[in-house]
Amino acid sequence: MSVTERKTRPHGDARRRTVLTVATELFSQRGYNAVSIADVAKEAGLSQAGLLHHFPTKRALLLAVLQERDRGGDAPTPHGVDFLQAFTDALRHNDATPQLVQLFALLSAESISEDHPAHEWFVERYDTLVAELTAEVAAAVDPDKLPAGIDAETLARWIIALADGLRTQALLSPESFVRADSVEAFLAVLRPYLRAEDSEDPGTVGIPDGY
């Protein structure tokens, strides 16, 4: 790396972060289709050429926004019942930033169209989430205790659908209820179906503080 690159990169990184922040705000307010590169550049205080230096296309900008929003930390991944608790923790954390929740709601709905630039990203994300949550539900729940016709994948899809549907309701009426509390209450209903080692601990799937 040259001296010039070392000197200019921090400034370039700051501009990139500014663009992502502005794009997140605009996409969350208007959706993807109603926002232009010119809109983002103007709000970010850049020329269109300056913005395109960091994000060569509007599609690239959108995917960068989604990846930034979905970026995880380096903490160890919990498993089984602990994963379900972490899932609700994540909802509570996300809901503390309504703008990002609204962004995800708008873009996930828009991306149902196959020609939307985020369509494949959302399809892959939901496929991954269903597979991951199915595995963790299977680790937590005793299949012999479940009602006929209900399996780990069914429960995983219910949990995801509940979180998504409540997200829309919470965005429309933010003062009426807390999404994480409702998902948490549903998980508490699963206690009778947990494996013996998990069901013995009454606090494992409940409504502990911060969950």
Backbone as JSON, one array per atom type, in Angstrom:
{
  "sequence": "MSVTERKTRPHGDARRRTVLTVATELFSQRGYNAVSIADVAKEAGLSQAGLLHHFPTKRALLLAVLQERDRGGDAPTPHGVDFLQAFTDALRHNDATPQLVQLFALLSAESISEDHPAHEWFVERYDTLVAELTAEVAAAVDPDKLPAGIDAETLARWIIALADGLRTQALLSPESFVRADSVEAFLAVLRPYLRAEDSEDPGTVGIPDGY",
  "N": [[0.85, -1.2, 0.0], [0.57, 2.21, -0.85], [1.93, 5.37, 0.38], [0.15, 7.41, -0.18], [-2.27, 5.97, -0.43], [-2.55, 5.06, 2.19], [-2.98, 7.46, 3.49], [-5.33, 8.42, 2.35], [-7.28, 6.49, 2.65], [-8.67, 6.38, 5.26], [-10.28, 8.7, 5.06], [-11.75, 8.01, 2.81], [-13.09, 5.76, 3.79], [-14.7, 6.96, 5.7], [-16.38, 8.49, 4.07], [-17.66, 6.43, 2.73], [-19.07, 5.22, 4.81], [-20.78, 7.32, 5.42], [-22.32, 7.45, 3.09], [-23.59, 4.95, 3.23], [-25.09, 5.3, 5.56], [-26.82, 7.4, 4.82], [-28.1, 6.23, 2.6], [-29.38, 4.09, 3.86], [-31.22, 5.49, 5.44], [-32.79, 6.81, 3.47], [-33.73, 4.65, 1.88], [-35.22, 3.32, 3.82], [-37.23, 5.12, 4.27], [-38.49, 5.54, 1.8], [-38.35, 3.24, 0.29], [-36.63, 1.07, -2.04], [-37.02, 1.44, -4.85], [-37.95, 4.05, -5.21], [-35.89, 5.72, -4.71], [-33.08, 7.43, -5.94], [-29.71, 7.24, -7.26], [-28.77, 9.82, -7.47], [-30.29, 11.1, -5.5], [-29.25, 9.96, -3.13], [-26.56, 10.73, -3.33], [-26.77, 13.54, -3.22], [-27.83, 13.97, -0.61], [-25.74, 12.92, 0.83], [-23.77, 14.7, 0.36], [-22.1, 14.47, -1.83], [-20.84, 14.25, -5.22], [-22.45, 12.58, -7.98], [-20.59, 11.06, -9.34], [-18.64, 10.85, -7.38], [-19.96, 9.28, -5.46], [-20.39, 6.95, -6.95], [-17.84, 6.07, -7.15], [-17.38, 4.71, -4.83], [-19.53, 2.94, -4.73], [-20.36, 1.25, -7.39], [-22.81, 0.81, -8.68], [-26.37, 1.24, -8.25], [-27.51, -1.07, -7.34], [-25.32, -2.34, -6.14], [-24.94, -0.61, -4.03], [-27.33, -1.0, -2.59], [-27.06, -3.72, -1.8], [-24.82, -3.5, -0.19], [-25.84, -1.96, 1.88], [-27.71, -3.78, 2.95], [-26.01, -5.87, 3.73], [-24.48, -4.56, 5.65], [-26.42, -3.96, 7.51], [-27.06, -6.52, 8.3], [-24.84, -7.49, 9.48], [-23.02, -9.53, 11.63], [-21.69, -10.08, 14.97], [-18.64, -11.13, 16.68], [-19.2, -12.92, 18.61], [-19.55, -16.13, 20.26], [-21.62, -18.63, 18.73], [-24.71, -19.48, 20.04], [-26.54, -22.5, 20.97], [-29.39, -24.7, 20.45], [-31.82, -24.33, 22.97], [-30.64, -22.02, 23.97], [-30.04, -20.69, 21.62], [-32.59, -20.0, 20.71], [-33.26, -18.17, 22.66], [-31.33, -16.25, 22.13], [-32.22, -15.46, 19.63], [-34.55, -14.0, 20.19], [-33.37, -12.03, 21.72], [-31.97, -10.74, 19.69], [-34.08, -9.67, 18.2], [-35.06, -7.79, 20.01], [-32.87, -6.11, 20.2], [-32.69, -5.19, 17.54], [-35.13, -3.85, 17.27], [-34.7, -1.61, 18.72], [-33.75, 0.18, 16.97], [-35.69, 1.59, 15.01], [-35.63, 2.59, 12.38], [-33.96, 0.87, 10.9], [-35.4, -1.48, 11.12], [-37.69, -0.8, 9.71], [-36.54, -0.38, 7.22], [-35.76, -3.01, 6.54], [-38.27, -4.23, 6.47], [-39.58, -2.89, 4.34], [-37.85, -3.42, 2.15], [-37.75, -6.22, 2.09], [-40.36, -6.81, 1.39], [-40.59, -5.5, -1.12], [-38.74, -7.01, -2.54], [-39.93, -9.37, -3.23], [-40.65, -9.45, -5.85], [-39.17, -10.93, -8.66], [-37.39, -9.57, -10.25], [-36.27, -7.68, -8.68], [-33.36, -6.15, -7.31], [-32.52, -7.12, -4.83], [-33.68, -9.55, -4.56], [-32.57, -12.21, -4.76], [-30.8, -12.09, -2.62], [-32.5, -11.9, -0.39], [-33.98, -14.29, -0.68], [-31.95, -16.19, -0.34], [-31.15, -15.49, 2.25], [-33.45, -16.05, 3.81], [-33.7, -18.8, 3.31], [-31.36, -19.7, 4.53], [-31.82, -18.86, 7.16], [-34.12, -20.35, 7.85], [-33.09, -22.97, 7.67], [-31.07, -22.86, 9.61], [-32.49, -22.18, 11.96], [-34.25, -24.33, 12.08], [-32.49, -26.44, 12.64], [-31.64, -25.68, 15.2], [-34.02, -25.63, 16.66], [-34.64, -28.33, 16.49], [-32.61, -29.31, 18.07], [-33.42, -28.43, 20.53], [-36.03, -29.29, 21.03], [-38.02, -32.12, 21.85], [-38.8, -34.5, 19.58], [-40.61, -36.56, 19.92], [-42.48, -35.59, 21.62], [-43.96, -33.76, 20.29], [-47.03, -32.67, 18.69], [-48.84, -34.67, 16.29], [-47.8, -34.34, 12.94], [-46.4, -32.03, 13.27], [-43.22, -30.69, 13.05], [-39.68, -29.92, 13.52], [-38.96, -28.1, 11.5], [-41.42, -26.97, 10.81], [-42.06, -25.6, 13.2], [-39.9, -23.81, 13.21], [-40.44, -22.24, 10.95], [-42.84, -21.11, 11.77], [-41.96, -19.52, 13.92], [-40.31, -17.67, 12.59], [-42.19, -16.52, 10.85], [-43.92, -15.4, 12.72], [-42.26, -13.47, 13.94], [-41.78, -11.83, 11.71], [-44.39, -11.03, 10.92], [-45.29, -9.71, 13.23], [-43.47, -7.66, 13.22], [-44.36, -5.97, 11.16], [-46.85, -5.17, 12.26], [-45.93, -3.85, 14.55], [-44.51, -1.73, 13.45], [-46.57, -0.28, 12.31], [-48.1, 0.34, 14.52], [-46.5, 1.34, 16.88], [-46.62, 1.79, 19.64], [-48.3, -0.05, 20.75], [-47.58, -2.67, 21.49], [-44.8, -4.86, 22.39], [-42.66, -6.31, 20.21], [-40.65, -8.31, 20.64], [-41.4, -9.3, 23.15], [-43.78, -10.63, 22.55], [-42.96, -12.66, 20.78], [-41.29, -14.0, 22.5], [-43.12, -14.91, 24.41], [-44.46, -16.81, 22.87], [-42.4, -18.67, 22.51], [-42.19, -19.54, 25.1], [-44.42, -21.15, 25.28], [-43.53, -23.43, 24.15], [-42.26, -24.9, 26.08], [-43.29, -27.39, 27.27], [-42.56, -29.16, 25.29], [-39.88, -29.4, 25.17], [-36.65, -31.0, 25.27], [-35.76, -33.26, 27.9], [-33.57, -32.41, 29.53], [-33.57, -29.68, 29.15], [-36.15, -28.81, 29.78], [-36.25, -29.12, 32.49], [-35.24, -26.87, 33.63], [-36.84, -24.15, 34.66], [-36.46, -21.54, 33.87], [-35.39, -21.47, 31.4], [-36.72, -21.21, 28.87], [-38.43, -18.62, 28.92], [-39.45, -15.46, 30.02], [-37.1, -13.8, 30.6], [-35.29, -10.92, 31.85], [-34.25, -8.65, 29.36], [-34.3, -10.45, 27.28]],
  "CA": [[0.0, 0.0, 0.0], [1.37, 3.43, -0.94], [1.69, 6.4, 1.39], [-1.08, 8.11, -0.56], [-3.41, 5.12, -0.09], [-2.71, 5.05, 3.64], [-3.5, 8.75, 3.92], [-6.67, 8.71, 1.83], [-8.26, 5.46, 2.97], [-9.6, 6.75, 6.34], [-11.26, 9.65, 4.54], [-12.64, 7.25, 1.93], [-13.94, 4.93, 4.62], [-15.69, 7.83, 6.32], [-17.37, 8.81, 3.05], [-18.42, 5.22, 2.47], [-20.01, 5.07, 5.93], [-21.79, 8.37, 5.27], [-23.21, 7.02, 2.02], [-24.41, 3.84, 3.74], [-26.05, 5.86, 6.52], [-27.82, 8.15, 4.06], [-28.88, 5.28, 1.8], [-30.25, 3.37, 4.79], [-32.32, 6.37, 5.82], [-33.67, 7.05, 2.33], [-34.39, 3.4, 1.51], [-36.2, 2.99, 4.85], [-38.35, 6.06, 4.17], [-39.17, 5.52, 0.5], [-38.14, 1.99, -0.43], [-35.51, 1.1, -2.99], [-37.37, 1.89, -6.2], [-38.24, 5.48, -5.25], [-34.67, 6.47, -4.38], [-32.09, 7.39, -7.02], [-28.31, 7.5, -6.88], [-28.66, 11.27, -7.31], [-30.86, 11.43, -4.19], [-28.29, 9.56, -2.1], [-25.37, 11.57, -3.47], [-27.09, 14.88, -2.74], [-27.95, 13.95, 0.85], [-24.44, 12.59, 1.41], [-22.83, 15.78, 0.07], [-21.15, 14.01, -2.84], [-21.29, 14.2, -6.6], [-22.79, 11.21, -8.36], [-19.33, 10.37, -9.66], [-17.99, 10.54, -6.12], [-20.66, 8.15, -4.85], [-20.16, 5.76, -7.77], [-16.47, 5.61, -6.89], [-17.47, 3.77, -3.72], [-20.55, 1.95, -5.05], [-20.46, 1.47, -8.84], [-24.19, 0.75, -9.15], [-27.37, 1.34, -7.19], [-27.66, -2.43, -6.8], [-24.19, -2.56, -5.23], [-25.21, 0.17, -2.83], [-28.38, -1.68, -1.84], [-26.53, -4.93, -1.18], [-23.93, -3.06, 0.89], [-26.71, -1.55, 2.98], [-28.26, -4.99, 3.55], [-24.93, -6.59, 4.4], [-24.11, -3.79, 6.83], [-27.52, -4.13, 8.46], [-27.13, -7.91, 8.75], [-23.52, -7.9, 9.94], [-23.01, -10.09, 12.98], [-20.49, -9.87, 15.76], [-17.72, -12.25, 16.79], [-19.55, -13.71, 19.78], [-19.84, -17.53, 19.95], [-23.01, -18.9, 18.38], [-25.37, -20.38, 20.99], [-27.23, -23.61, 20.33], [-30.57, -25.22, 21.1], [-32.66, -23.36, 23.67], [-29.9, -20.76, 24.06], [-30.18, -20.02, 20.33], [-33.92, -19.39, 20.67], [-33.2, -16.99, 23.51], [-30.54, -15.26, 21.4], [-33.07, -14.99, 18.54], [-35.39, -12.95, 20.74], [-32.45, -10.94, 22.06], [-31.69, -10.02, 18.45], [-35.27, -8.88, 17.87], [-35.12, -6.65, 20.91], [-31.78, -5.22, 19.8], [-33.05, -4.57, 16.27], [-36.27, -2.96, 17.44], [-34.23, -0.36, 19.31], [-33.44, 1.05, 15.83], [-36.85, 1.41, 14.13], [-35.31, 2.9, 10.99], [-33.44, -0.33, 10.26], [-36.5, -2.44, 11.05], [-38.54, -0.35, 8.6], [-35.79, -0.66, 6.0], [-35.85, -4.43, 6.24], [-39.66, -4.53, 6.12], [-39.87, -2.39, 2.99], [-37.05, -4.09, 1.13], [-38.14, -7.63, 1.98], [-41.61, -6.84, 0.64], [-40.3, -5.15, -2.52], [-37.89, -8.01, -3.18], [-40.71, -10.52, -3.67], [-40.54, -9.43, -7.31], [-37.94, -11.61, -9.04], [-36.44, -8.66, -10.9], [-35.72, -6.74, -7.7], [-31.95, -6.47, -7.11], [-32.27, -7.81, -3.56], [-34.5, -10.76, -4.51], [-31.76, -13.38, -4.46], [-30.24, -11.92, -1.28], [-33.53, -12.25, 0.6], [-34.27, -15.72, -0.8], [-30.85, -16.92, 0.31], [-31.17, -15.21, 3.68], [-34.53, -16.81, 4.45], [-33.35, -20.22, 3.24], [-30.35, -19.93, 5.55], [-32.45, -18.69, 8.47], [-34.99, -21.5, 8.09], [-32.23, -24.13, 7.93], [-30.37, -22.67, 10.89], [-33.45, -22.24, 13.06], [-34.74, -25.7, 12.14], [-31.49, -27.25, 13.34], [-31.6, -25.32, 16.62], [-35.27, -26.1, 17.25], [-34.5, -29.78, 16.62], [-31.72, -29.57, 19.2], [-34.08, -28.04, 21.78], [-37.35, -29.9, 21.18], [-38.11, -33.58, 21.75], [-39.77, -34.76, 18.51], [-41.64, -37.51, 20.39], [-43.48, -34.86, 22.4], [-44.69, -32.85, 19.41], [-48.27, -33.18, 18.1], [-48.69, -35.28, 14.97], [-47.74, -33.42, 11.81], [-45.56, -30.87, 13.6], [-41.81, -31.03, 13.21], [-38.8, -28.78, 13.83], [-39.02, -27.09, 10.43], [-42.7, -26.27, 10.95], [-41.91, -24.65, 14.3], [-38.96, -22.76, 12.8], [-41.15, -21.34, 10.04], [-43.81, -20.36, 12.59], [-41.23, -18.5, 14.69], [-39.9, -16.62, 11.65], [-43.39, -15.83, 10.39], [-44.41, -14.6, 13.83], [-41.38, -12.31, 14.06], [-41.99, -10.94, 10.56], [-45.73, -10.44, 10.97], [-45.34, -8.75, 14.33], [-42.67, -6.5, 12.82], [-45.25, -5.06, 10.42], [-47.81, -4.6, 13.2], [-45.23, -2.92, 15.45], [-44.18, -0.52, 12.69], [-47.81, 0.46, 12.11], [-48.62, 0.78, 15.82], [-45.32, 1.07, 17.73], [-46.87, 1.91, 21.08], [-49.33, -1.0, 21.18], [-46.99, -3.87, 22.08], [-43.37, -5.06, 22.15], [-42.55, -7.51, 19.37], [-39.83, -9.35, 21.28], [-42.17, -9.91, 24.23], [-44.76, -11.54, 21.97], [-42.23, -13.85, 20.3], [-40.81, -14.64, 23.71], [-44.26, -15.63, 25.0], [-44.69, -17.99, 22.04], [-41.35, -19.64, 22.82], [-42.51, -20.12, 26.4], [-45.42, -22.18, 25.04], [-42.83, -24.64, 23.71], [-41.59, -25.57, 27.2], [-43.66, -28.8, 27.45], [-42.05, -29.99, 24.21], [-38.43, -29.4, 25.21], [-35.97, -32.2, 25.74], [-35.84, -33.34, 29.36], [-32.54, -31.63, 30.2], [-33.89, -28.27, 29.03], [-37.43, -28.51, 30.41], [-36.08, -29.13, 33.93], [-34.88, -25.52, 34.06], [-38.03, -23.34, 34.34], [-36.12, -20.23, 33.33], [-34.69, -21.61, 30.13], [-37.53, -20.55, 27.84], [-39.43, -17.83, 29.59], [-39.34, -14.08, 29.65], [-36.12, -13.15, 31.46], [-34.97, -9.54, 31.48], [-33.32, -8.46, 28.25], [-34.4, -11.53, 26.27]],
  "C": [[0.89, 1.25, 0.0], [1.05, 4.38, 0.2], [0.39, 7.12, 1.11], [-2.31, 7.3, -0.18], [-3.65, 5.1, 1.41], [-3.31, 6.34, 4.14], [-4.95, 8.95, 3.52], [-7.71, 7.69, 2.27], [-9.17, 5.84, 4.12], [-10.67, 7.72, 5.88], [-12.26, 8.93, 3.64], [-13.58, 6.37, 2.71], [-15.05, 5.75, 5.27], [-16.78, 8.21, 5.32], [-18.26, 7.61, 2.76], [-19.47, 5.02, 3.57], [-21.13, 6.1, 5.84], [-22.81, 7.97, 4.21], [-24.14, 5.91, 2.5], [-25.47, 4.35, 4.71], [-27.18, 6.58, 5.8], [-28.71, 7.2, 3.26], [-29.85, 4.5, 2.68], [-31.46, 4.22, 5.16], [-33.3, 6.56, 4.67], [-34.42, 5.79, 1.93], [-35.48, 3.04, 2.54], [-37.42, 3.89, 4.77], [-39.17, 5.84, 2.91], [-39.17, 4.16, -0.19], [-37.04, 2.17, -1.46], [-35.87, 1.78, -4.3], [-37.56, 3.4, -6.3], [-37.02, 6.35, -4.96], [-33.67, 6.31, -5.52], [-30.69, 7.59, -6.45], [-28.11, 8.99, -6.65], [-29.19, 11.71, -5.96], [-29.85, 11.14, -3.08], [-27.07, 10.47, -2.13], [-25.62, 12.97, -2.91], [-27.13, 14.93, -1.22], [-26.61, 13.66, 1.52], [-23.4, 13.67, 1.15], [-21.76, 15.39, -0.92], [-21.71, 14.24, -4.24], [-21.68, 12.76, -6.91], [-21.54, 10.41, -8.68], [-18.59, 9.97, -8.39], [-18.62, 9.36, -5.43], [-20.36, 6.86, -5.62], [-18.73, 5.25, -7.65], [-16.48, 4.56, -5.79], [-18.44, 2.63, -4.02], [-20.89, 2.11, -6.53], [-21.87, 1.43, -9.4], [-25.13, 0.93, -7.96], [-27.59, -0.02, -6.55], [-26.54, -2.73, -5.8], [-24.39, -1.81, -3.93], [-26.27, -0.51, -1.97], [-27.83, -2.9, -1.11], [-25.57, -4.58, -0.05], [-24.73, -2.63, 2.11], [-27.26, -2.79, 3.7], [-27.19, -5.77, 4.32], [-24.5, -5.88, 5.67], [-25.18, -3.97, 7.91], [-27.5, -5.52, 9.08], [-25.8, -8.4, 9.32], [-23.59, -8.39, 11.38], [-21.71, -9.8, 13.69], [-19.63, -11.12, 15.79], [-18.05, -13.15, 17.98], [-19.83, -15.16, 19.36], [-21.32, -17.73, 19.65], [-23.63, -19.86, 19.39], [-26.13, -21.47, 20.24], [-28.46, -24.01, 21.14], [-31.42, -24.12, 21.72], [-31.96, -22.01, 23.76], [-29.98, -19.98, 22.75], [-31.54, -19.33, 20.24], [-33.95, -18.13, 21.54], [-32.43, -15.88, 22.8], [-31.34, -14.67, 20.23], [-33.95, -13.84, 19.02], [-34.56, -11.77, 21.2], [-32.18, -10.08, 20.83], [-32.86, -9.16, 18.03], [-35.33, -7.62, 18.73], [-34.05, -5.62, 20.55], [-32.15, -4.48, 18.52], [-34.15, -3.53, 16.44], [-35.9, -1.66, 18.12], [-33.84, 0.65, 18.23], [-34.55, 0.9, 14.8], [-36.55, 1.68, 12.65], [-34.81, 1.67, 10.25], [-34.51, -1.4, 10.14], [-37.41, -2.08, 9.87], [-37.85, -0.61, 7.26], [-35.96, -2.11, 5.59], [-37.26, -4.81, 5.82], [-39.97, -4.11, 4.69], [-39.14, -3.19, 1.92], [-37.42, -5.56, 0.98], [-39.45, -7.76, 1.21], [-41.38, -6.53, -0.84], [-39.6, -6.28, -3.24], [-38.64, -9.29, -3.54], [-40.68, -10.62, -5.19], [-39.17, -10.0, -7.72], [-36.93, -10.7, -9.71], [-35.89, -7.61, -9.95], [-34.27, -7.13, -7.41], [-31.62, -7.18, -5.81], [-33.02, -9.13, -3.47], [-33.67, -11.98, -4.08], [-31.17, -13.3, -3.05], [-31.26, -12.34, -0.23], [-33.91, -13.73, 0.53], [-33.2, -16.52, -0.07], [-30.86, -16.72, 1.82], [-32.25, -16.01, 4.4], [-34.26, -18.31, 4.39], [-32.35, -20.57, 4.35], [-30.96, -19.86, 6.95], [-33.34, -19.88, 8.81], [-34.15, -22.73, 8.44], [-31.57, -24.04, 9.3], [-31.34, -22.82, 12.06], [-34.05, -23.64, 13.2], [-33.78, -26.59, 12.91], [-31.49, -26.96, 14.84], [-32.88, -25.73, 17.34], [-35.2, -27.62, 17.47], [-33.61, -30.15, 17.8], [-32.41, -29.31, 20.54], [-35.35, -28.84, 22.07], [-37.26, -31.42, 21.03], [-39.18, -33.92, 20.71], [-40.89, -35.71, 18.94], [-42.74, -36.81, 21.17], [-44.37, -33.98, 21.51], [-45.99, -33.48, 18.91], [-48.0, -33.76, 16.71], [-48.71, -34.22, 13.88], [-46.91, -32.18, 12.05], [-44.13, -31.34, 13.77], [-40.99, -29.76, 13.43], [-38.88, -27.7, 12.76], [-40.31, -26.29, 10.51], [-42.61, -25.22, 12.05], [-40.99, -23.51, 13.92], [-39.67, -21.75, 11.89], [-42.21, -20.53, 10.79], [-43.11, -19.23, 13.33], [-40.82, -17.35, 13.78], [-41.1, -15.82, 11.18], [-43.96, -14.93, 11.48], [-43.58, -13.33, 13.97], [-41.62, -11.32, 12.93], [-43.35, -10.26, 10.61], [-45.86, -9.41, 12.08], [-44.5, -7.51, 14.03], [-43.55, -5.49, 12.09], [-46.24, -4.39, 11.36], [-47.15, -3.55, 14.11], [-44.85, -1.63, 14.73], [-45.42, 0.35, 12.5], [-48.36, 1.04, 13.42], [-47.55, 0.54, 16.89], [-45.58, 1.12, 19.22], [-47.8, 0.81, 21.62], [-48.77, -2.25, 21.84], [-45.51, -3.92, 21.76], [-43.2, -6.39, 21.41], [-41.79, -8.63, 20.07], [-40.58, -10.05, 22.4], [-43.16, -10.95, 23.68], [-44.1, -12.81, 21.45], [-41.75, -14.68, 21.48], [-41.92, -15.47, 24.38], [-44.58, -16.89, 24.2], [-43.65, -19.06, 22.35], [-41.6, -20.3, 24.17], [-43.54, -21.24, 26.27], [-44.76, -23.5, 24.65], [-42.24, -25.44, 24.87], [-42.0, -27.03, 27.38], [-43.05, -29.74, 26.41], [-40.52, -30.05, 24.2], [-37.89, -30.76, 25.63], [-35.86, -32.13, 27.25], [-34.82, -32.45, 30.05], [-32.81, -30.13, 30.15], [-35.17, -27.92, 29.81], [-37.33, -28.51, 31.93], [-35.75, -27.76, 34.48], [-36.03, -24.59, 33.71], [-37.71, -21.99, 33.75], [-35.52, -20.28, 31.95], [-35.44, -20.92, 28.98], [-38.66, -19.82, 28.55], [-39.33, -16.41, 29.11], [-38.38, -13.39, 30.6], [-35.82, -11.75, 30.97], [-33.98, -9.52, 30.34], [-33.41, -9.5, 27.17], [-35.14, -11.07, 25.03]]
}
